Short mmCIF file of C-alpha atoms in Angstrom, two decimals:
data_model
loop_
_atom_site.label_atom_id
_atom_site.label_comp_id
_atom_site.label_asym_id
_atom_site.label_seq_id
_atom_site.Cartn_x
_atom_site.Cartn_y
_atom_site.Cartn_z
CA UNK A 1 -41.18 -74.21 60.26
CA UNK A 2 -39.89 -75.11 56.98
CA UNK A 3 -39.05 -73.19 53.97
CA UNK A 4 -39.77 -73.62 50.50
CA UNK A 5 -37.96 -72.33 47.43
CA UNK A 6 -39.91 -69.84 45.24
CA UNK A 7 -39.69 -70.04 41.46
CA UNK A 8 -39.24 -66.54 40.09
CA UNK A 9 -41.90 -65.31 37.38
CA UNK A 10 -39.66 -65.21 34.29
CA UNK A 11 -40.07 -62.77 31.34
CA UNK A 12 -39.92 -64.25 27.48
CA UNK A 13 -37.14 -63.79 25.99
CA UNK A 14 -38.82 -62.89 22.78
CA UNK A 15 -39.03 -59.26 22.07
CA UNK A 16 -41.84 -57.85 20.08
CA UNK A 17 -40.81 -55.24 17.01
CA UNK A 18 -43.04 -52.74 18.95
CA UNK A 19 -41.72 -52.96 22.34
CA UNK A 20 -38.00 -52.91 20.48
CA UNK A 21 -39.22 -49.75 18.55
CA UNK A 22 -37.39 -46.16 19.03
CA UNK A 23 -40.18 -43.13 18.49
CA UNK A 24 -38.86 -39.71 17.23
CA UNK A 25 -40.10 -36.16 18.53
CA UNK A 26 -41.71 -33.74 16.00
CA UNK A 27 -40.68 -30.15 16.69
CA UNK A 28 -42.46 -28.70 19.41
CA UNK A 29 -45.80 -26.30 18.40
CA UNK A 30 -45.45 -27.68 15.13
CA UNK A 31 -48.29 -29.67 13.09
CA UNK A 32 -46.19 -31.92 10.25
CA UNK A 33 -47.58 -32.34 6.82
CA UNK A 34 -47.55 -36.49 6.01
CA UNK A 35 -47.08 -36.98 2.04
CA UNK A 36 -47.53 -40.04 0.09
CA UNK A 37 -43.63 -39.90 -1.27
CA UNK A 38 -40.44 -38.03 -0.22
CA UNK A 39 -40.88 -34.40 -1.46
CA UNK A 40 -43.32 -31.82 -1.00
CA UNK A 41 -44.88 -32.32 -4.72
CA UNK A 42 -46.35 -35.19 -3.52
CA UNK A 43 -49.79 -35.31 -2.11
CA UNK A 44 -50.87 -34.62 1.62
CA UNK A 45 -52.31 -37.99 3.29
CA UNK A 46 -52.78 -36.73 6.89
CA UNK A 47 -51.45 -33.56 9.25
CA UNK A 48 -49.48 -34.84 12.34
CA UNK A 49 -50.63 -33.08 15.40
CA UNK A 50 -48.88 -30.92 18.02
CA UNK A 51 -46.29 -33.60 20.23
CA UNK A 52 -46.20 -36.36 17.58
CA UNK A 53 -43.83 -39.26 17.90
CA UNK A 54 -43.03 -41.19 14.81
CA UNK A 55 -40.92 -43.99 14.09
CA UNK A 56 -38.79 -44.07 11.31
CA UNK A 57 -38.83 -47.35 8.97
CA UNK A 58 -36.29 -46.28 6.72
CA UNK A 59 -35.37 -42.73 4.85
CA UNK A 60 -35.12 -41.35 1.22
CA UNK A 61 -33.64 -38.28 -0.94
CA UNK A 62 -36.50 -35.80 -1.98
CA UNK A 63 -36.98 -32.48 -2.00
CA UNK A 64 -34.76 -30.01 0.12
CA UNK A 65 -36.91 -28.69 2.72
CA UNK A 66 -35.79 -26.22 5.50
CA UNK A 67 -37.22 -26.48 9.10
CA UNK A 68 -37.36 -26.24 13.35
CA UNK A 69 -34.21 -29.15 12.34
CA UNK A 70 -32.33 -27.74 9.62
CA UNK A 71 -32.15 -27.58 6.24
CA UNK A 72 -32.07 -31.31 4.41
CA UNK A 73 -33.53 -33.69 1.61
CA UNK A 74 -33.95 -36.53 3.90
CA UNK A 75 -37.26 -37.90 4.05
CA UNK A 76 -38.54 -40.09 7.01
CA UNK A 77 -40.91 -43.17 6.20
CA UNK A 78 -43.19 -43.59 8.56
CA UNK A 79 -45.55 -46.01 7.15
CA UNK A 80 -46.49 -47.20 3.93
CA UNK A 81 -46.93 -44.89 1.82
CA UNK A 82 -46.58 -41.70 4.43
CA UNK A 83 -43.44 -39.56 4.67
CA UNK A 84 -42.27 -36.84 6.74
CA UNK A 85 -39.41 -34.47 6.17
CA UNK A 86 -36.54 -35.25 8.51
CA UNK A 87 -36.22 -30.86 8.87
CA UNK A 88 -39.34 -31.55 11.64
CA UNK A 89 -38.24 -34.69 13.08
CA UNK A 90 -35.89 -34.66 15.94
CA UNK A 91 -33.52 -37.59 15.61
CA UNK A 92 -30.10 -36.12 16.68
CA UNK A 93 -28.34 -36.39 13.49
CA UNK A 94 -27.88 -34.45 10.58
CA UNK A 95 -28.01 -37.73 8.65
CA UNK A 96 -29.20 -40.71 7.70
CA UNK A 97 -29.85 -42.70 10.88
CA UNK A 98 -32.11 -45.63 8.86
CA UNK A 99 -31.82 -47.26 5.87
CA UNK A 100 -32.43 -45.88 2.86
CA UNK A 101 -35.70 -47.05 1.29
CA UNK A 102 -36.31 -49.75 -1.33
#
């Protein structure tokens, strides 16, 4: 009886922006307000429901708005043109943990 070798199934080495992507909690029991720009004068696009995950492009200043996370002016981009405050997002930091926004 002979034995041959086995070539092992090998995963690409390219990694896709989406599978690389890190998703943020929104506060628990809480529906989030989605503007169009960082502040709360800005117009309401959608309403994220209760256990939303949201990935953060990059962050701006706006309004101060106090929530479940604190009290801050950090806004979280979370796609074009849609903005949540960083007071409902969970990211572990008081700060800025993207880059600010162009």
């Amino acid at each position: 009886m002979s034995v041959e070798p086995v070539e092992e199934a090998r995963e690409p080495l390219v990694t896709t922006l989406a599978a690389a992507a890190t998703y943020f909690s929104i506060a628990p029991g809480v529906r989030v307000n989605v503007r169009s720009g960082p502040g709360t004068g800005y117009p309401i696009v959608k309403v994220l429901p209760e256990g939303s995950r949201v990935q953060i492009h990059c962050q701006s200043p706006g309004s101060l708005v106090t929530g479940p996370y604190g009290t801050t002016n950090i806004w979280d981009n979370i796609a074009s043109g849609q903005y949540v405050s960083d007071a409902y997002v969970n990211t572990g930091s008081d700060g800025y943990i993207r880059p600010r926004c162009s």
